Tab-separated table of C-alpha atoms in Angstrom:
chain	number	residue	atom	x	y	z
E	30	MET	CA	183.427	110.514	139.139
E	31	LYS	CA	180.485	109.714	136.887
E	32	ASN	CA	180.700	110.501	133.208
E	33	VAL	CA	177.867	112.966	132.501
E	34	CYS	CA	176.533	115.010	129.610
E	35	PHE	CA	173.935	117.706	129.108
E	36	ILE	CA	171.280	118.156	126.459
E	37	VAL	CA	169.951	121.644	125.747
E	38	ASP	CA	167.987	123.063	122.831
E	39	SER	CA	168.634	125.990	120.524
E	40	SER	CA	166.812	128.473	122.791
E	41	SER	CA	170.085	128.457	124.736
E	42	GLY	CA	172.051	129.915	121.854
E	43	ILE	CA	174.521	127.058	122.367
E	44	LYS	CA	175.811	125.197	119.342
E	45	ASN	CA	177.283	121.722	119.257
E	46	GLY	CA	180.967	121.989	120.092
E	47	ASP	CA	180.681	125.135	122.240
E	48	TYR	CA	181.064	123.075	125.430
E	49	ASP	CA	182.444	119.593	125.989
E	50	ASN	CA	179.748	117.004	126.709
E	51	VAL	CA	176.914	119.398	125.855
E	52	PHE	CA	174.596	118.424	122.994
E	53	VAL	CA	171.954	120.541	121.277
E	54	VAL	CA	168.464	119.646	120.077
E	55	PRO	CA	167.489	122.133	117.349
E	56	LEU	CA	164.052	123.672	117.695
E	57	VAL	CA	161.900	124.059	114.598
E	58	ILE	CA	161.226	127.221	112.591
E	59	THR	CA	158.486	127.107	109.960
E	60	VAL	CA	158.451	129.827	107.301
E	61	THR	CA	155.328	130.238	105.163
E	62	ASN	CA	155.235	132.358	102.029
E	63	LYS	CA	151.937	134.235	102.196
E	64	ASN	CA	151.890	134.739	98.426
E	65	ASP	CA	151.737	131.086	97.438
E	66	SER	CA	151.212	129.353	100.836
E	67	SER	CA	154.404	127.349	100.354
E	68	THR	CA	156.067	126.285	103.587
E	69	LYS	CA	159.628	125.419	104.469
E	70	ILE	CA	160.785	123.878	107.736
E	71	TYR	CA	164.174	124.752	109.234
E	72	HIS	CA	166.064	123.288	112.169
E	73	ASP	CA	167.323	126.214	114.224
E	74	GLY	CA	171.091	126.553	114.147
E	75	ILE	CA	171.447	123.719	111.640
E	76	ASP	CA	170.046	124.822	108.288
E	77	ILE	CA	169.168	128.441	109.079
E	78	ASN	CA	171.524	131.079	110.465
E	79	GLU	CA	170.859	134.398	112.183
E	80	LYS	CA	171.168	136.510	109.015
E	81	THR	CA	168.751	134.388	106.965
E	82	PHE	CA	166.296	134.286	109.829
E	83	CYS	CA	166.343	138.077	110.257
E	84	ASP	CA	165.788	138.473	106.502
E	85	PHE	CA	162.593	136.414	106.853
E	86	LEU	CA	161.644	138.384	109.959
E	87	HIS	CA	161.747	141.681	108.061
E	88	ASP	CA	159.965	140.484	104.927
E	89	SER	CA	156.194	140.884	105.307
E	90	GLN	CA	155.467	138.148	102.748
E	91	PHE	CA	156.710	135.509	105.196
E	92	LYS	CA	154.940	134.202	108.262
E	93	ILE	CA	157.157	132.634	110.921
E	94	ASN	CA	156.110	129.989	113.434
E	95	THR	CA	158.179	128.004	115.901
E	96	SER	CA	157.727	124.623	117.526
E	97	GLN	CA	159.541	122.174	119.720
E	98	ALA	CA	161.580	119.352	118.252
E	99	SER	CA	159.643	116.176	117.507
E	100	ILE	CA	159.765	113.243	119.910
E	101	GLY	CA	161.722	111.320	117.303
E	102	GLU	CA	164.374	114.048	117.026
E	103	ILE	CA	164.771	114.274	120.795
E	104	ILE	CA	165.039	110.501	121.121
E	105	GLU	CA	167.663	110.409	118.383
E	106	VAL	CA	169.900	112.807	120.338
E	107	ILE	CA	169.395	110.810	123.547
E	108	ASN	CA	170.149	107.484	121.854
E	109	ASN	CA	173.336	108.886	120.332
E	110	VAL	CA	174.786	109.601	123.786
E	111	TYR	CA	172.978	107.173	126.067
E	112	ASP	CA	175.532	104.357	126.137
E	113	LYS	CA	178.482	106.765	126.456
E	114	TYR	CA	177.461	108.462	129.716
E	115	ASP	CA	176.455	107.435	133.228
E	116	GLU	CA	173.989	110.286	133.653
E	117	ILE	CA	172.261	112.617	131.166
E	118	TYR	CA	170.873	115.977	132.283
E	119	ALA	CA	168.370	117.708	129.988
E	120	ILE	CA	167.520	121.421	130.088
E	121	PRO	CA	164.552	122.097	127.753
E	122	ILE	CA	163.345	125.486	126.529
E	123	ALA	CA	161.769	127.682	129.214
E	124	SER	CA	158.452	126.252	130.357
E	125	HIS	CA	156.667	129.631	130.079
E	126	ILE	CA	157.544	129.773	126.374
E	127	SER	CA	156.919	126.181	125.317
E	128	SER	CA	155.253	123.002	126.579
E	129	SER	CA	158.350	121.029	125.586
E	130	ILE	CA	158.841	119.964	129.211
E	131	ASN	CA	155.763	117.721	128.870
E	132	THR	CA	157.342	115.908	125.926
E	133	TRP	CA	160.595	115.442	127.822
E	134	ASN	CA	158.736	114.081	130.865
E	135	ILE	CA	157.069	111.477	128.675
E	136	ILE	CA	160.378	110.472	127.105
E	137	LYS	CA	162.327	110.227	130.364
E	138	LYS	CA	160.090	107.385	131.581
E	139	ASP	CA	161.925	105.113	129.130
E	140	TYR	CA	165.433	106.307	130.023
E	141	GLU	CA	166.641	105.564	133.545
E	142	LYS	CA	169.761	107.715	133.235
E	143	LEU	CA	167.906	110.765	131.887
E	144	HIS	CA	167.056	113.622	134.268
E	145	VAL	CA	164.941	116.598	133.164
E	146	CYS	CA	164.579	119.951	134.929
E	147	VAL	CA	161.855	122.580	134.819
E	148	ASN	CA	163.772	125.455	133.261
E	149	ASN	CA	162.803	129.125	133.031
E	150	GLU	CA	165.930	130.408	131.332
E	151	VAL	CA	166.776	131.308	127.741
E	152	ALA	CA	169.823	132.582	125.882
E	153	ILE	CA	172.710	133.666	128.071
E	154	GLY	CA	170.893	132.529	131.214
E	155	MET	CA	170.914	128.944	129.948
E	156	LYS	CA	174.616	129.223	129.190
E	157	TRP	CA	175.203	130.277	132.784
E	158	CYS	CA	173.229	127.221	133.894
E	159	VAL	CA	175.387	124.901	131.800
E	160	GLU	CA	178.575	126.520	133.091
E	161	ASP	CA	177.410	126.248	136.715
E	162	LEU	CA	176.391	122.607	136.301
E	163	LEU	CA	179.680	121.706	134.632
E	164	LYS	CA	181.472	123.277	137.603
E	165	MET	CA	179.304	121.300	140.033
E	166	TRP	CA	180.176	118.102	138.157
E	167	LYS	CA	183.919	118.821	138.268
E	168	GLU	CA	183.621	119.440	142.017
E	169	GLY	CA	181.750	116.150	142.484
E	170	LYS	CA	178.573	117.919	143.591
E	171	LEU	CA	176.260	117.081	140.684
E	172	ASN	CA	173.532	114.483	141.042
E	173	LYS	CA	169.813	114.234	140.303
E	174	ASP	CA	168.834	116.053	143.504
E	175	SER	CA	171.383	118.863	143.229
E	176	PHE	CA	170.446	119.293	139.549
E	177	ASN	CA	166.784	119.894	140.347
E	178	ASP	CA	167.613	121.957	143.427
E	179	TYR	CA	169.768	124.272	141.321
E	180	PHE	CA	166.805	125.158	139.088
E	181	ASN	CA	164.030	125.035	141.684
E	182	ASN	CA	165.840	127.138	144.259
E	183	TYR	CA	168.917	129.002	143.055
E	184	VAL	CA	167.821	129.959	139.517
E	185	ASN	CA	164.244	130.760	140.499
E	186	SER	CA	165.371	132.915	143.420
E	187	ASN	CA	168.492	134.555	142.076
E	188	ARG	CA	168.010	135.060	138.348
E	189	ILE	CA	165.856	137.697	136.686
E	190	GLY	CA	165.581	139.041	133.151
E	191	VAL	CA	164.219	142.191	131.546
E	192	LEU	CA	163.306	142.483	127.865
E	193	SER	CA	162.841	145.958	126.365
E	194	LEU	CA	161.232	146.493	122.957
E	195	ASN	CA	160.753	149.289	120.459
E	196	ASN	CA	158.464	147.364	118.134
E	197	VAL	CA	155.749	145.072	119.484
E	198	GLN	CA	154.365	143.758	116.183
E	199	ARG	CA	155.721	140.230	116.720
E	200	LEU	CA	154.034	140.139	120.127
E	201	VAL	CA	150.777	141.120	118.445
E	202	ASP	CA	151.219	138.518	115.693
E	203	GLY	CA	151.844	135.857	118.320
E	204	GLY	CA	148.767	136.793	120.338
E	205	ARG	CA	150.805	137.977	123.344
E	206	LEU	CA	149.711	141.610	123.023
E	207	SER	CA	146.374	142.996	121.847
E	208	ASN	CA	146.099	145.203	118.773
E	209	PHE	CA	144.558	147.925	120.942
E	210	LYS	CA	147.528	148.018	123.333
E	211	SER	CA	149.865	147.971	120.368
E	212	LEU	CA	148.041	150.957	118.836
E	213	ILE	CA	148.357	152.936	122.082
E	214	LEU	CA	152.072	152.159	122.301
E	215	LYS	CA	152.650	153.295	118.714
E	216	LEU	CA	150.431	156.357	118.991
E	217	PHE	CA	152.177	157.713	122.078
E	218	LYS	CA	155.606	156.331	121.098
E	219	ARG	CA	155.862	154.380	124.331
E	220	LYS	CA	158.408	151.680	125.107
E	221	ILE	CA	157.399	148.411	126.689
E	222	VAL	CA	159.221	146.464	129.381
E	223	ILE	CA	158.704	142.744	129.866
E	224	PHE	CA	159.678	141.263	133.190
E	225	ARG	CA	160.655	137.570	133.321
E	226	ASP	CA	160.805	135.507	136.484
E	227	GLU	CA	160.251	131.892	137.496
E	228	LYS	CA	156.504	132.160	136.804
E	229	GLY	CA	156.840	133.411	133.271
E	230	ILE	CA	156.505	136.655	131.362
E	231	HIS	CA	154.805	139.737	132.777
E	232	PHE	CA	154.014	142.970	130.960
E	233	TYR	CA	154.985	145.932	133.085
E	234	LYS	CA	154.247	149.621	132.700
E	235	THR	CA	155.229	151.328	129.498
E	236	SER	CA	157.731	154.152	129.496
E	237	ASN	CA	158.883	157.117	127.440
E	238	SER	CA	162.454	155.844	127.249
E	239	PHE	CA	164.356	152.650	127.820
E	240	ILE	CA	166.187	154.173	130.789
E	241	GLU	CA	162.846	154.975	132.410
E	242	GLY	CA	161.757	151.426	131.564
E	243	ILE	CA	164.848	149.986	133.257
E	244	ASN	CA	164.058	151.963	136.415
E	245	ILE	CA	160.477	150.672	136.362
E	246	ALA	CA	161.712	147.107	135.928
E	247	LEU	CA	164.261	147.391	138.747
E	248	LYS	CA	161.590	148.743	141.073
E	249	GLY	CA	159.350	145.808	140.185
E	250	ILE	CA	162.167	143.310	140.739
E	251	LYS	CA	162.925	144.795	144.156
E	252	GLU	CA	159.274	144.553	145.156
E	253	LYS	CA	159.140	140.897	144.115
E	254	PHE	CA	162.599	139.805	145.278
E	255	ALA	CA	163.379	141.350	148.647
E	256	ASN	CA	166.964	140.073	148.448
E	257	PHE	CA	167.622	141.756	145.092
E	258	ASP	CA	170.440	144.234	145.592
E	259	LEU	CA	172.456	145.916	142.855
E	260	SER	CA	175.460	145.805	145.175
E	261	LYS	CA	175.287	142.010	145.177
E	262	ILE	CA	175.200	141.268	141.445
E	263	LYS	CA	177.465	138.351	140.514
E	264	ARG	CA	176.780	138.255	136.776
E	265	PHE	CA	175.252	140.675	134.327
E	266	GLY	CA	174.267	139.463	130.891
E	267	ILE	CA	173.416	141.473	127.784
E	268	CYS	CA	171.693	139.943	124.770
E	269	ARG	CA	171.258	141.876	121.548
E	270	ALA	CA	169.591	141.033	118.237
E	271	PRO	CA	172.237	139.955	115.696
E	272	ASN	CA	171.442	142.742	113.216
E	273	ASN	CA	170.873	145.396	115.883
E	274	LEU	CA	174.140	145.299	117.791
E	275	ASN	CA	174.904	149.024	117.976
E	276	ASN	CA	171.529	150.648	118.561
E	277	GLU	CA	172.299	153.941	120.315
E	278	GLN	CA	169.219	154.066	122.538
E	279	PHE	CA	169.718	150.430	123.562
E	280	GLU	CA	173.390	151.023	124.354
E	281	GLU	CA	172.541	154.130	126.358
E	282	ALA	CA	170.093	152.112	128.499
E	283	ILE	CA	172.597	149.261	128.940
E	284	LYS	CA	175.346	151.703	129.966
E	285	TYR	CA	172.954	153.313	132.433
E	286	THR	CA	172.020	149.952	133.945
E	287	LYS	CA	175.668	148.980	134.366
E	288	SER	CA	176.329	152.314	136.120
E	289	LEU	CA	173.828	151.315	138.825
E	290	ILE	CA	175.757	148.178	139.780
E	291	LYS	CA	178.075	149.154	142.629
E	292	CYS	CA	180.167	146.012	142.907
E	293	GLU	CA	182.505	143.823	140.915
E	294	TYR	CA	180.659	141.450	138.610
E	295	LYS	CA	181.198	139.235	135.599
E	296	GLU	CA	179.761	140.644	132.391
E	297	SER	CA	178.688	138.443	129.477
E	298	SER	CA	177.376	139.382	126.041
E	299	ASP	CA	175.505	137.276	123.520
E	300	ILE	CA	172.940	137.465	120.752
E	301	ILE	CA	169.278	136.616	121.210
E	302	PRO	CA	168.545	133.182	119.680
E	303	ASN	CA	166.368	132.970	116.562
E	304	ILE	CA	163.697	131.001	118.371
E	305	ILE	CA	163.209	133.922	120.806
E	306	LEU	CA	163.354	136.650	118.150
E	307	ALA	CA	160.512	134.879	116.356
E	308	HIS	CA	158.266	135.964	119.240
E	309	THR	CA	159.777	139.354	120.106
E	310	GLY	CA	161.110	140.696	116.823
E	311	ASP	CA	164.650	142.031	116.665
E	312	ASP	CA	164.082	145.639	117.753
E	313	CYS	CA	164.887	144.799	121.347
E	314	PHE	CA	167.519	143.972	123.926
E	315	TYR	CA	167.509	141.618	126.905
E	316	ILE	CA	169.432	141.944	130.160
E	317	VAL	CA	169.830	139.309	132.864
E	318	PHE	CA	170.870	139.685	136.491
E	319	ASP	CA	172.373	136.914	138.594
E	320	PHE	CA	172.428	138.010	142.213
E	321	GLU	CA	173.287	136.539	145.592
């Protein structure tokens, strides 16, 4: 059996040491003080933790930007493991969030043993990917072709996520939502549901409550994925913001969603990574379905 390792980045929520033979490239968080224009650069998960990040997120004097790791930082991680493994499988941040895949494709030309996938997962979904791929390796089923097939076919056809938000200001700041739409949402106290699939992020209808939003999202998923069936859910993932773990309206919507699943399934919980909260804010929750 070949000796293999995996490289992910901090959008996965994985930290070095969480899994054997899985290494993490930290993404970059830049915090600018609007009062004096001073800027400080942090490496996600290395020199900034969830609490410090959320403090910045809630302080209006700070502007937060994110970026992919530099080519040099990625190469350093690859070089540190290259001679120790027969094959290296890289899973960059979701392609609809970042153009990091282009950087990885440039780098892999110089590394014969490096294989890079087009990934559309974040947070707990990426952890599921790592766990599935580790299982494939232990069963002797992992190679370059099966690696790409897993993402191109299974993940894209059987994995869907729904993000629900109370506060859309971070989406406005990041240019993902217009000020006019934001004003309407605030004026009428509407919730917003974001639907994520293999093609990226889609804004769906707004709703009066998160439970109504969940129903809207599930209807949209069923229309897009004919094989989506709540009686065939294998895994159900819940991601919460680290300082918003017991929000009553979020928990009510999560409990309602779970009540719709009429089969045995594996449930996983996690926190939303900093690099994602930078774009969504922390007044939100994210659920992921893995279905047959």
